[in-house]
CSV table of C-alpha atoms and ligand atoms in Angstrom, one decimal:
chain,number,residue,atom,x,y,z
P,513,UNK,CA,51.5,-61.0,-217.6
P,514,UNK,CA,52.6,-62.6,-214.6
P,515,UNK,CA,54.2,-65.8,-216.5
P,516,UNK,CA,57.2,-64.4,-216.4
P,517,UNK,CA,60.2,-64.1,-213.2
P,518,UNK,CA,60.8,-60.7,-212.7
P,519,UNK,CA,62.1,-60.7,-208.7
P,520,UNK,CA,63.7,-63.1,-206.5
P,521,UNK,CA,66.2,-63.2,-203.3
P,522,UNK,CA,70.1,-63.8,-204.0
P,523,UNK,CA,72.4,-65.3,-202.0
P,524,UNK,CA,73.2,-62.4,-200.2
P,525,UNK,CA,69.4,-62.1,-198.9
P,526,UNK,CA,68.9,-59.2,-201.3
P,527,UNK,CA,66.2,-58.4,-203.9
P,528,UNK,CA,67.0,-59.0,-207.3
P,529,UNK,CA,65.3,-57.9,-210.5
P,530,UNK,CA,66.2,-59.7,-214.1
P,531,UNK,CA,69.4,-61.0,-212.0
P,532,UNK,CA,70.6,-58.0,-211.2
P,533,UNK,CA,71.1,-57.3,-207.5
P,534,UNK,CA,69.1,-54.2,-206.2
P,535,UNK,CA,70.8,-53.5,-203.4
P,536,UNK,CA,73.8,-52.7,-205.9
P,537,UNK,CA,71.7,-51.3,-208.2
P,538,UNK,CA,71.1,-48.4,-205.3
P,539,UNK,CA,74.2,-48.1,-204.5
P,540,UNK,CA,75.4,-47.5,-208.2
P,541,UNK,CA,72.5,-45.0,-209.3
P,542,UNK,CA,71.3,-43.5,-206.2
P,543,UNK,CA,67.5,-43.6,-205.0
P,544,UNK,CA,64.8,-43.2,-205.6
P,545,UNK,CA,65.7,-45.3,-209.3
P,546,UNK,CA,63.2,-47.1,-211.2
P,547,UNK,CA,64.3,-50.2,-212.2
P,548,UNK,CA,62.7,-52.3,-215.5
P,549,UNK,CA,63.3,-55.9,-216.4
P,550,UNK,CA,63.7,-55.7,-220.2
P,551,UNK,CA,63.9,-59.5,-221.2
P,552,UNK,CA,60.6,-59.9,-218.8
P,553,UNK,CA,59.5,-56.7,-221.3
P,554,UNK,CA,60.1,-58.9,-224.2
P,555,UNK,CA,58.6,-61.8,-222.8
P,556,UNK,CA,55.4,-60.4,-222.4
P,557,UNK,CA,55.5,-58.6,-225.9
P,558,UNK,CA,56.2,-62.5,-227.3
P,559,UNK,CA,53.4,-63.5,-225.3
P,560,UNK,CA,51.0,-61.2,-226.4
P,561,UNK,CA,52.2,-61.0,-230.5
P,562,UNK,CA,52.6,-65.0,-230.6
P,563,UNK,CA,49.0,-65.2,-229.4
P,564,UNK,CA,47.5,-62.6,-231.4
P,565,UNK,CA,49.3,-64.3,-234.5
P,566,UNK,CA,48.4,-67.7,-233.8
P,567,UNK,CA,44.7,-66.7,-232.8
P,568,UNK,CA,43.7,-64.4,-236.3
P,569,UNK,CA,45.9,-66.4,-238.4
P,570,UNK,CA,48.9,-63.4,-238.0
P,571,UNK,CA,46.1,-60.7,-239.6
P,572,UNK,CA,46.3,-58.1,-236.3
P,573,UNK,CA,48.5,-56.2,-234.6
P,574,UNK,CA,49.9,-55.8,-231.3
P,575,UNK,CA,49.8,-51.9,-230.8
P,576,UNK,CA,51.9,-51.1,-227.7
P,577,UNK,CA,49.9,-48.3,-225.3
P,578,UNK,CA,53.1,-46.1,-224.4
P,579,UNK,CA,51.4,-43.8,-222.1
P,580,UNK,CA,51.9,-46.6,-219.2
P,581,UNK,CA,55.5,-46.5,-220.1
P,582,UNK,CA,57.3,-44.2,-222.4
P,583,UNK,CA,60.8,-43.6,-223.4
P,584,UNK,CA,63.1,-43.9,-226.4
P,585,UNK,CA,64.5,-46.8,-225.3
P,586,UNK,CA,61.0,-48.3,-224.7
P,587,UNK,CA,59.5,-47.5,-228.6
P,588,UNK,CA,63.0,-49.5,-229.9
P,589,UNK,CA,62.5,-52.2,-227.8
P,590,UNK,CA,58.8,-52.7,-229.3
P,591,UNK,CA,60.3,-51.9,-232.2
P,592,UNK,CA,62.8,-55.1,-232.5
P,593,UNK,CA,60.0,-56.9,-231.3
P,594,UNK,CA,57.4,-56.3,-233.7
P,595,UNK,CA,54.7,-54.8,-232.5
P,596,UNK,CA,52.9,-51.1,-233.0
P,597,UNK,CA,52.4,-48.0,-230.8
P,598,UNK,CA,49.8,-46.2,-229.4
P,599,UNK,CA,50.1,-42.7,-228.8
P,600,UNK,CA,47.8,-40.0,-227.2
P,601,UNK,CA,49.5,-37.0,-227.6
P,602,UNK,CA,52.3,-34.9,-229.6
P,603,UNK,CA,54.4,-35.3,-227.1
P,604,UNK,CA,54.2,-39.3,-227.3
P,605,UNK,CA,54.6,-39.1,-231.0
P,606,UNK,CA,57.4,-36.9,-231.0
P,607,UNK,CA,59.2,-39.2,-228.9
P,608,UNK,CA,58.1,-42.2,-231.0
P,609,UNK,CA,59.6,-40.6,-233.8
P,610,UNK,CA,63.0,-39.4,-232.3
P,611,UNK,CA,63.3,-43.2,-231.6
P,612,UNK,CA,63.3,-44.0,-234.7
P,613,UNK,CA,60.3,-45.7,-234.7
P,614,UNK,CA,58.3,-45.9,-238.3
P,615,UNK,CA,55.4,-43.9,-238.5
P,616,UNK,CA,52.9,-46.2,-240.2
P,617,UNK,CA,53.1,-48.5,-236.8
P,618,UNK,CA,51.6,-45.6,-235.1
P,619,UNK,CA,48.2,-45.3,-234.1
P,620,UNK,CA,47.3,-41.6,-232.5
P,621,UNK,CA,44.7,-41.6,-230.2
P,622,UNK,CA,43.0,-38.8,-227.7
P,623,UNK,CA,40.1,-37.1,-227.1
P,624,UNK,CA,40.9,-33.5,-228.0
P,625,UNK,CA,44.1,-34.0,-230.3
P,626,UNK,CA,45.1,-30.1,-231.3
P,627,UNK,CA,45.2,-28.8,-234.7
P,628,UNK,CA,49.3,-28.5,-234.0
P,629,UNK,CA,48.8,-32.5,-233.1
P,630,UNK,CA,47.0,-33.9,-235.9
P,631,UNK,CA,49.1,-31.6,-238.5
P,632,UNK,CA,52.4,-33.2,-236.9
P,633,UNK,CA,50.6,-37.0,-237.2
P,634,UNK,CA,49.4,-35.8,-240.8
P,635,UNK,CA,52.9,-34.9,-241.9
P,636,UNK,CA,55.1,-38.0,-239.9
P,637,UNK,CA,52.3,-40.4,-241.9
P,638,UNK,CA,51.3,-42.3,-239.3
P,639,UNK,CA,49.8,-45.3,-239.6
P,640,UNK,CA,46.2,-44.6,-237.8
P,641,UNK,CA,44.5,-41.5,-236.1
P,642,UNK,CA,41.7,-42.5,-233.9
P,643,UNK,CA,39.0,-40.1,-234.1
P,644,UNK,CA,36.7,-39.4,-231.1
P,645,UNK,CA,34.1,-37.0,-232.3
P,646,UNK,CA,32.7,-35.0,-234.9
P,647,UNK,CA,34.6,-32.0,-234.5
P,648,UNK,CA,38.0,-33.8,-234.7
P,649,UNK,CA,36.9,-35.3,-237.9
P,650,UNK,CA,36.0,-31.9,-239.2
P,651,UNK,CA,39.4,-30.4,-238.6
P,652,UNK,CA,41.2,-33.6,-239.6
P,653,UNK,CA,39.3,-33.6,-243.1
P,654,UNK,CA,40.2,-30.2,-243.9
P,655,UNK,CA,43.9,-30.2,-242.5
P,656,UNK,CA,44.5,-33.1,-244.6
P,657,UNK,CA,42.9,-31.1,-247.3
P,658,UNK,CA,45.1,-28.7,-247.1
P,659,UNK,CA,48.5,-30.9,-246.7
P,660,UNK,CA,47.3,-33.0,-249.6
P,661,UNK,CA,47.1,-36.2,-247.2
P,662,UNK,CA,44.5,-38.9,-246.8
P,663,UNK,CA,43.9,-39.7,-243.0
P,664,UNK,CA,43.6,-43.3,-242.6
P,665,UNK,CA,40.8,-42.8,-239.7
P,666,UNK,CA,39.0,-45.3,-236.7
P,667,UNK,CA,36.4,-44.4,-234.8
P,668,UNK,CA,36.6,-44.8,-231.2
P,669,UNK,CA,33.5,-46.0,-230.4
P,670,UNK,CA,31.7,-46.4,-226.5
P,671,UNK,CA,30.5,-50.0,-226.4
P,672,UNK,CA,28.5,-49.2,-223.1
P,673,UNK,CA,30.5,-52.0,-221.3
P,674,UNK,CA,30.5,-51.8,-217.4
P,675,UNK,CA,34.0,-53.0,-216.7
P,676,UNK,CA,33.9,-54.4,-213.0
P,677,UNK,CA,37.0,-51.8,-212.2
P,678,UNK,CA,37.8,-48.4,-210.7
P,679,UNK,CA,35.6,-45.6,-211.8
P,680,UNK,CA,38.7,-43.7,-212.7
P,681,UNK,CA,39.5,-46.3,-215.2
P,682,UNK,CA,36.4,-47.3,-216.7
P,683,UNK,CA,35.9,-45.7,-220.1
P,684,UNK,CA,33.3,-47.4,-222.3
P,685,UNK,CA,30.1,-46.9,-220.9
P,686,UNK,CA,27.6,-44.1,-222.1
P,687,UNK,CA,29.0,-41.4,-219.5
P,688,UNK,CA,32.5,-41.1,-220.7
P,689,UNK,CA,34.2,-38.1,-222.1
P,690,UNK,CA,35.9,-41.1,-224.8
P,691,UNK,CA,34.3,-41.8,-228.1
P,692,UNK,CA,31.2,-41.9,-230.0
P,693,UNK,CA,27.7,-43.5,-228.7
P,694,UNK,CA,26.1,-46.4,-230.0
P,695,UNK,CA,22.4,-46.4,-228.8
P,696,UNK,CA,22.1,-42.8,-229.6
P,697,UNK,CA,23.1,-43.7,-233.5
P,698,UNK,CA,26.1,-40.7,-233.3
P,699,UNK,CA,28.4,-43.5,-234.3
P,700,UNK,CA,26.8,-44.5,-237.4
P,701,UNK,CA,26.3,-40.8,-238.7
P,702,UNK,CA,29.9,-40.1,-238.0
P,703,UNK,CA,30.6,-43.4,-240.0
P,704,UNK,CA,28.3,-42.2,-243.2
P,705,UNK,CA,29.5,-38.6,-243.2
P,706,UNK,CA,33.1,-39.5,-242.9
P,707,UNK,CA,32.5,-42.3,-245.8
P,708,UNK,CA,31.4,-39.4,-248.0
P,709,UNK,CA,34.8,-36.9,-246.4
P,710,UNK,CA,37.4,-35.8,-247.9
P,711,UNK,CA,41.1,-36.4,-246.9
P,712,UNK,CA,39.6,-39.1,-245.0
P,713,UNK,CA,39.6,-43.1,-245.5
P,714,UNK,CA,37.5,-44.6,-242.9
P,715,UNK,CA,39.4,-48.2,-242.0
P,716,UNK,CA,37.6,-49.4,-239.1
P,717,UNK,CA,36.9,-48.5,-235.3
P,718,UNK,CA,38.2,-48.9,-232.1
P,719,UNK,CA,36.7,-49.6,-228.3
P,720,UNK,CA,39.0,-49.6,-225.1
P,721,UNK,CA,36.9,-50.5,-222.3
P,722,UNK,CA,39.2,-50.1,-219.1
P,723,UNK,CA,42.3,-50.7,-217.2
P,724,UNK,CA,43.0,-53.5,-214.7
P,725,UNK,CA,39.9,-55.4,-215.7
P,726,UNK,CA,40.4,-59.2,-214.0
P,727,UNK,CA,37.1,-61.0,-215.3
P,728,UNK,CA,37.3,-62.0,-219.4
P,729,UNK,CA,33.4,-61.5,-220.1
P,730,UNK,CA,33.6,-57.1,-220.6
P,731,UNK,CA,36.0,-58.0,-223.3
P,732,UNK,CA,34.2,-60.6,-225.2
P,733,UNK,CA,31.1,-58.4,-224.2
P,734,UNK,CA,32.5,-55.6,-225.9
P,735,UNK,CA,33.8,-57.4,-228.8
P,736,UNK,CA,30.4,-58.6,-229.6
P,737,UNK,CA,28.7,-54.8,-229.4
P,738,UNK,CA,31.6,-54.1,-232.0
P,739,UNK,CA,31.3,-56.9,-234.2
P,740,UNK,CA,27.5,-56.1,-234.0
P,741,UNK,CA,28.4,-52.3,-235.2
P,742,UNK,CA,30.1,-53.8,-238.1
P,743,UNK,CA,27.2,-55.9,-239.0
P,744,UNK,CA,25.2,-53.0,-239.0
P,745,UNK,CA,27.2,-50.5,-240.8
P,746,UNK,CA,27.6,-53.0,-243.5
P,747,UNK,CA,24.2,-53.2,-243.9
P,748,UNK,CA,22.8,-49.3,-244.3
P,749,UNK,CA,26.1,-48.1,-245.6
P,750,UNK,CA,26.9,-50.8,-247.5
P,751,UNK,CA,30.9,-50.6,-246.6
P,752,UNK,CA,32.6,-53.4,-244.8
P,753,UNK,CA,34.8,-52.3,-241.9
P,754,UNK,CA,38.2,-54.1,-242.0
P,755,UNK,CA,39.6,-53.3,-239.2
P,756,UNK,CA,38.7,-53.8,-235.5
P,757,UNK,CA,40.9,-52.6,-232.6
P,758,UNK,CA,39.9,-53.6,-229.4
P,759,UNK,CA,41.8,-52.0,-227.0
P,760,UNK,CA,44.0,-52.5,-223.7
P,761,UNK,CA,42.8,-53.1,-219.9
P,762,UNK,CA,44.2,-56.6,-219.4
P,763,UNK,CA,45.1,-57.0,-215.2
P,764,UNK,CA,47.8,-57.7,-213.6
P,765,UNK,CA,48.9,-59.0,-210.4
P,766,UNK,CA,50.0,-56.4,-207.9
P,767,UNK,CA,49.3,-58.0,-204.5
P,768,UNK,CA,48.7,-61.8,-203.6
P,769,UNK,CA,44.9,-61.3,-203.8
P,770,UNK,CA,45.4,-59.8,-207.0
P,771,UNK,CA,44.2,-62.7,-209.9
P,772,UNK,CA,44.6,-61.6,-212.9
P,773,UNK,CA,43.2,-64.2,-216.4
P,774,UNK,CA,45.7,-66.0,-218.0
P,775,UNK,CA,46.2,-64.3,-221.3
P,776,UNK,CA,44.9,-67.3,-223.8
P,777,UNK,CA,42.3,-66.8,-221.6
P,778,UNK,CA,41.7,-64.0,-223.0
P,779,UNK,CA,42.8,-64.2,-226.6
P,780,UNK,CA,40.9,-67.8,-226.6
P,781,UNK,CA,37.4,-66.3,-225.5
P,782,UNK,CA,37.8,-63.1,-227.7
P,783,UNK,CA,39.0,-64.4,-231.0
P,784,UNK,CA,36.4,-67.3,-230.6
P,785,UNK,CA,33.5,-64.5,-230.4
P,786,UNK,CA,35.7,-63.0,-233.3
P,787,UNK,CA,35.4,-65.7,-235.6
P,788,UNK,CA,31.6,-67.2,-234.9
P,789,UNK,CA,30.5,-64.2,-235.8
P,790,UNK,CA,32.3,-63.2,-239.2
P,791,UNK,CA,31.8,-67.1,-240.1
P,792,UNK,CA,27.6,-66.7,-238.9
P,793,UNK,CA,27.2,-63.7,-241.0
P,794,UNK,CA,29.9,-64.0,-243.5
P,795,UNK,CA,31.8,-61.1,-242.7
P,796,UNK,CA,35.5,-61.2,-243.5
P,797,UNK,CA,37.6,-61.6,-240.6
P,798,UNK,CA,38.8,-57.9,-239.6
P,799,UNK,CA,42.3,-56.8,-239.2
P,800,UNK,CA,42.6,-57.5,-235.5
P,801,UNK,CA,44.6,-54.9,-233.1
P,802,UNK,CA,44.7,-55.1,-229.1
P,803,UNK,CA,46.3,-52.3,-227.3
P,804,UNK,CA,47.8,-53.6,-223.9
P,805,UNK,CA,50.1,-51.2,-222.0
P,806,UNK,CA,50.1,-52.4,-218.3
P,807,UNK,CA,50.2,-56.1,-219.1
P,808,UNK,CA,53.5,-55.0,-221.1
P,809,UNK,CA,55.5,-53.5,-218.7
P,810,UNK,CA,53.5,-53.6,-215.1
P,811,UNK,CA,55.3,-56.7,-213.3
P,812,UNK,CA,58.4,-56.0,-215.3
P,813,UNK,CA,59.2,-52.8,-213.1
P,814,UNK,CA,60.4,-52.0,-209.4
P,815,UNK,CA,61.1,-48.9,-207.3
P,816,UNK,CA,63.7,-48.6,-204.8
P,817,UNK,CA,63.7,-46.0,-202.1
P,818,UNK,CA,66.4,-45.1,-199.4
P,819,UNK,CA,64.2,-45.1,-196.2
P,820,UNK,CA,65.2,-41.7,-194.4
P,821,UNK,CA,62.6,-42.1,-191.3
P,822,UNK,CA,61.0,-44.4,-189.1
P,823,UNK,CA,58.1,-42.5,-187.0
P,824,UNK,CA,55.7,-44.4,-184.8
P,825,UNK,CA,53.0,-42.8,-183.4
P,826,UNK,CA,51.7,-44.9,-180.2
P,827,UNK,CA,48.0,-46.3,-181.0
P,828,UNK,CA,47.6,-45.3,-184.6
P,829,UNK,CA,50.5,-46.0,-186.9
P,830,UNK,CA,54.3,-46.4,-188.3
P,831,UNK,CA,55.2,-44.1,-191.2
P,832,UNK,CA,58.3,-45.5,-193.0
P,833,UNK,CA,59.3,-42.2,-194.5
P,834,UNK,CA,60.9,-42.7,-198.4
P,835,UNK,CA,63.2,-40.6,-200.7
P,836,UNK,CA,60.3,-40.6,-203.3
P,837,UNK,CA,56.5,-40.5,-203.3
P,838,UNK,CA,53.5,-39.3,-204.9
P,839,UNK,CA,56.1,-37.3,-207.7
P,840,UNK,CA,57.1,-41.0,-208.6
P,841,UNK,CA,54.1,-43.0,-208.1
P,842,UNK,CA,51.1,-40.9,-207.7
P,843,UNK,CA,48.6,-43.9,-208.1
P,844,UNK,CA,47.9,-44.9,-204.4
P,845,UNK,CA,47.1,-40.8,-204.2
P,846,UNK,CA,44.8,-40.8,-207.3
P,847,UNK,CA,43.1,-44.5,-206.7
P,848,UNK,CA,44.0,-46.4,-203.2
P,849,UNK,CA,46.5,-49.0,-205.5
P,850,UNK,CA,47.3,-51.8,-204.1
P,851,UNK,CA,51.1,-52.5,-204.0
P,852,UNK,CA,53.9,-55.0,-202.5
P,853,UNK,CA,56.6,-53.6,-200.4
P,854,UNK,CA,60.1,-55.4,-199.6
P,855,UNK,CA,63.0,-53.9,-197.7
P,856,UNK,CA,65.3,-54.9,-200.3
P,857,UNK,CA,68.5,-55.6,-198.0
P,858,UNK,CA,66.6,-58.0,-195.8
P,859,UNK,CA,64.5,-59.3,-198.6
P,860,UNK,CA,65.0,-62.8,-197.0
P,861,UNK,CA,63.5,-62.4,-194.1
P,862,UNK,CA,60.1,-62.4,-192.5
P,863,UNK,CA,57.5,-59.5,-192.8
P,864,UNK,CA,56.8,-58.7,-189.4
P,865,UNK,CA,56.4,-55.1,-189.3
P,866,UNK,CA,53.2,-53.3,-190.4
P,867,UNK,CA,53.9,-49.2,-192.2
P,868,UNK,CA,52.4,-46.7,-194.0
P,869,UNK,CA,54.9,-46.0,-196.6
P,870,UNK,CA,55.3,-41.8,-197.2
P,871,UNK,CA,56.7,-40.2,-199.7
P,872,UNK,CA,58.2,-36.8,-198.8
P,873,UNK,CA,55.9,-34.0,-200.6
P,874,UNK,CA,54.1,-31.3,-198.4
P,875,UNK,CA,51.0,-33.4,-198.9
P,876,UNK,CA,49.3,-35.8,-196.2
P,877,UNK,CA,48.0,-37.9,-199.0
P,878,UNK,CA,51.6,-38.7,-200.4
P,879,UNK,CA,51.4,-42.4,-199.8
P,880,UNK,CA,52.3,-45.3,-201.6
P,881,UNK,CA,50.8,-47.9,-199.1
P,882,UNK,CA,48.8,-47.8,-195.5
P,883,UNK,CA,49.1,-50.5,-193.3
P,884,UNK,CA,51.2,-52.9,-195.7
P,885,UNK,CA,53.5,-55.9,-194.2
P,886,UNK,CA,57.4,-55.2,-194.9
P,887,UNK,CA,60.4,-56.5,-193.3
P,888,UNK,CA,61.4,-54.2,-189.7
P,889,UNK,CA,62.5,-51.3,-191.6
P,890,UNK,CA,65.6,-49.1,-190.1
P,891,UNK,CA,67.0,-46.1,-191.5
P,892,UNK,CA,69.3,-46.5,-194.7
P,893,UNK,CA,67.2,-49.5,-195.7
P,894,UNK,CA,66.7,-50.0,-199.5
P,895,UNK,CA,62.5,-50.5,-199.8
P,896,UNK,CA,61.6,-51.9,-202.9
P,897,UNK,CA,58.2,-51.6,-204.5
P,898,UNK,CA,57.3,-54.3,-206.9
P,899,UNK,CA,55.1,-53.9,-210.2
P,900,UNK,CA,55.8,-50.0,-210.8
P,901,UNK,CA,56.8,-50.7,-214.0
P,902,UNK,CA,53.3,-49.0,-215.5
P,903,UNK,CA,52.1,-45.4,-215.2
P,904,UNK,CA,54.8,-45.1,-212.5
P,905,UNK,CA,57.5,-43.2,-214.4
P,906,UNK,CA,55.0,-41.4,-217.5
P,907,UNK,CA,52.9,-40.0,-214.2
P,908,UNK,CA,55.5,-38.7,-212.5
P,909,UNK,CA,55.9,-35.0,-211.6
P,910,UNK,CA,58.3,-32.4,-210.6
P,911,UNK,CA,56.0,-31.4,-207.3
P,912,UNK,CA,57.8,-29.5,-204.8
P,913,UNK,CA,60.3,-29.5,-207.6
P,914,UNK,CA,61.7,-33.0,-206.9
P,915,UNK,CA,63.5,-33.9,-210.1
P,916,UNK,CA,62.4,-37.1,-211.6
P,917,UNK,CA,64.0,-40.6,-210.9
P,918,UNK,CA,66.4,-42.6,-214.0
P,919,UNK,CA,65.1,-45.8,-215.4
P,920,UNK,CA,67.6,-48.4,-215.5
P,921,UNK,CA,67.4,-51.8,-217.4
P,922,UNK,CA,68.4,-55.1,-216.9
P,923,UNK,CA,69.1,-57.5,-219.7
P,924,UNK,CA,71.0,-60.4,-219.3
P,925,UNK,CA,72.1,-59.3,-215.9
P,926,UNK,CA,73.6,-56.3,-217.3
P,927,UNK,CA,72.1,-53.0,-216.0
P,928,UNK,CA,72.2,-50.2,-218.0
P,929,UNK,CA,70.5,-46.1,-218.0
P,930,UNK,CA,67.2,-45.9,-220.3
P,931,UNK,CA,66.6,-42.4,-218.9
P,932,UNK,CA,69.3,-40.3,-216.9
P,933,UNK,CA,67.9,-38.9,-214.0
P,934,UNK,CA,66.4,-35.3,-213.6
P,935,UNK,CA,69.3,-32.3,-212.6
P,936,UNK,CA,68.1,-29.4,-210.4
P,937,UNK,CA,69.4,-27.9,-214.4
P,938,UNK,CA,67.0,-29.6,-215.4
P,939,UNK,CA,64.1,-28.1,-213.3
P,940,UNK,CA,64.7,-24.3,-214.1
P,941,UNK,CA,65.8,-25.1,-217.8
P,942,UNK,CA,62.4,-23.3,-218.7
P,943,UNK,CA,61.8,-20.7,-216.3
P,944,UNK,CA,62.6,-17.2,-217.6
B,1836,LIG,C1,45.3,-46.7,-221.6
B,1836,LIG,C2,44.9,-47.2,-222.9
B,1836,LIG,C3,45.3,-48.5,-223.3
B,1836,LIG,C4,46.1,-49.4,-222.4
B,1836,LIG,O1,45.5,-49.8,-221.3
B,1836,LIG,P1,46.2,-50.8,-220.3
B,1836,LIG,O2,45.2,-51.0,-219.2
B,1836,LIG,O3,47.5,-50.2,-219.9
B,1836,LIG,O4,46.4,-52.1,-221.1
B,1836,LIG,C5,44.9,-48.9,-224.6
B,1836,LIG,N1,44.2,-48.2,-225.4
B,1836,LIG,C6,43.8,-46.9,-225.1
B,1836,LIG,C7,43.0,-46.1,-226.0
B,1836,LIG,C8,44.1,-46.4,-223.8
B,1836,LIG,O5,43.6,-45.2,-223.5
């Protein structure tokens, strides 16, 4: 969430991350290597649960989104620090679970969730499955049915909010393949036909309205519509929803021009609208969940590269050509993201040099940054990017069969392997 210190310069000129010198860091676990700050993790997971407790009086939950970051070590980590997941898929779960991490923490999200999916949620007991249309609720009813379960349900519900972001990442307005409608009434059938399901226990409903959303207004905008939902299902259905979850999308910084909200900014403006409301109409206060992924683990992570080419090309531009790329960090490929370069082993001096950073793939678009300031790169130069630490690693791929980088964490100084990297083994382990 930006409050915390993730990078600095050492003595020796070099980038460090969580004290732990980078330079050394490459030189121990090779390149490309992701590299994750796990007290600056914690941090922010303090930050967020302290502020969610102290705003609702401790009734919420800090659900952790794992897609922007997901590992075993990660889900014991959230674990120890006392907040829930959110998973979108059975492979997310499974890994949840093989952590160790208890099942009734789990909320299971997704749009199309498999029958395979919601029978494997049904049977680990998790906590909450977030239903996204009719059909699902269908299937889920008579699965449960069948397995002689109850399915503690939300509804995911479009708010019709117009997050000032990325089309890519905005998800609650009306055209969006997420959730039920509002204006169209499909959210209030679903909630009196799955009132009268059963294997279902309707708890409450659920809204996510973006990623990398800067301005506070969507989110108390959005909170509103749902508190207004509420109001309104209490009054033709006569049920009181008791829980709210109201998603992720909180910004981060990833450049200098990037200014993201403080966080009590946030949690001030929200809960506010939060409690007027229930105290105007004399609702009880809802069971309060937010879902940040990003703000969790964003700034906490860097990438470090061997630079393998420096080709100019008179009149036009530099490539600085990297030992990673798009199969890493596909994000300046899929959305033109902004990120901060450093050649690690000069990390002292100036940035005088102007690159377009490639990664190595049989793909013109494998960038991670045009025309970005870094130090005068030479070949065998450690580049760091800064704030990877998000849908960096759970995007990556194995294009042009490039085996996947480790993740390393720091704690205390002390670096240790989260995720060995990816053998060439590896990579045919499933071809027949
Ligand atoms: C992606 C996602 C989140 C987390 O979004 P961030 O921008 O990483 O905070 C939370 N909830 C849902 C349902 C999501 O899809």
């Amino acid at each position: 969430m930006g409050e915390t210190t993730v990078t600095s310069v050492n003595e020796h000129g070099h980038l460090s991350i969580g004290g732990a010198d980078t330079v050394a860091l490459a030189a121990k676990y090779g390149t490309p290597l992701y590299v994750m700050d796990e007290d600056a993790i914690r941090t922010n997971c303090r930050a967020l649960k302290n502020s969610l407790d102290r705003h609702y009086a401790q009734h919420g939950l800090v659900l952790y989104a794992s897609k922007a970051f997901c590992c075993k070590r990660m889900y014991r980590i959230i674990e120890e620090e006392g907040l829930g997941a959110d998973v979108v898929s059975g492979g997310e779960l499974y890994t949840a679970l093989e952590a160790g991490f208890p099942a009734q923490k789990i909320y299971f999200h997704g749009n199309n969730k498999t029958a395979d999916e919601l029978s494997m949620a049904l049977e680990a007991g998790v906590g909450r499955i977030v239903v996204d249309n009719i059909a699902e609720l269908e299937l889920l009813s008579a699965l449960a049915v069948a397995a002689g379960k109850t399915a503690d349900i939300l509804f995911r519900i479009k708010p019709g909010i117009d997050a000032h972001t990325h089309n890519f990442v905005r998800t609650g307005q009306i055209d969006s393949k997420f959730g039920f409608a509002l204006e169209t009434g499909e959210a209030l059938e679903a909630v009196q036909k799955a009132l009268t399901m059963q294997g279902i226990r309707f708890a409450g409903v659920h809204c996510h309205i973006g990623s990398q959303i800067f301005e506070i207004d969507p989110f108390v905008h959005a909170a509103e519509v749902m508190l207004g939902f509420i109001q309104k299902v209490r009054e033709t259905c006569g049920y009181t929803i008791g829980e709210l979850n109201l998603g992720g999308g909180f910004g981060i910084r990833y450049v200098q021009e990037d200014d993201p909200k403080a966080l009590e900014s946030y949690m001030e403006a929200v809960s506010k609208t939060v409690l007027d409301f229930c105290r105007e109409k004399e609702l009880p206060v809802p069971f309060i969940c937010i879902e940040p992924g990003r703000s969790i683990v964003g700034d906490t992570g860097v990438t470090l590269y061997t630079v393998g080419g420096v080709k100019t090309i008179p009149g036009c531009r530099t490539y600085v050509s990297i030992d990673g790329g798009m199969t890493d960090n596909p994000r300046y490929a899929l959305y033109q993201s902004s990120y901060e370069a450093i050649i690690a082993n000069k990390a002292a001096q100036q940035k005088d040099f102007t690159a377009t950073i490639a990664g190595r793939c049989c793909e013109s678009g494998d960038l991670i940054q045009e025309h970005t300031q870094i130090q005068t790169p030479a070949v065998g130069d450690i580049l760091a990017v800064l704030s990877t630490g998000a849908y960096n690693y759970s995007m990556a791929s194995n294009y042009n069969r490039v085996p996947r980088p480790p993740v390393v964490m720091v704690r205390g100084g002390t670096d240790s392997l989260a995720v060995r990297r990816e053998t060439y083994a590896d990579l045919v382990r499933n071809d027949v």
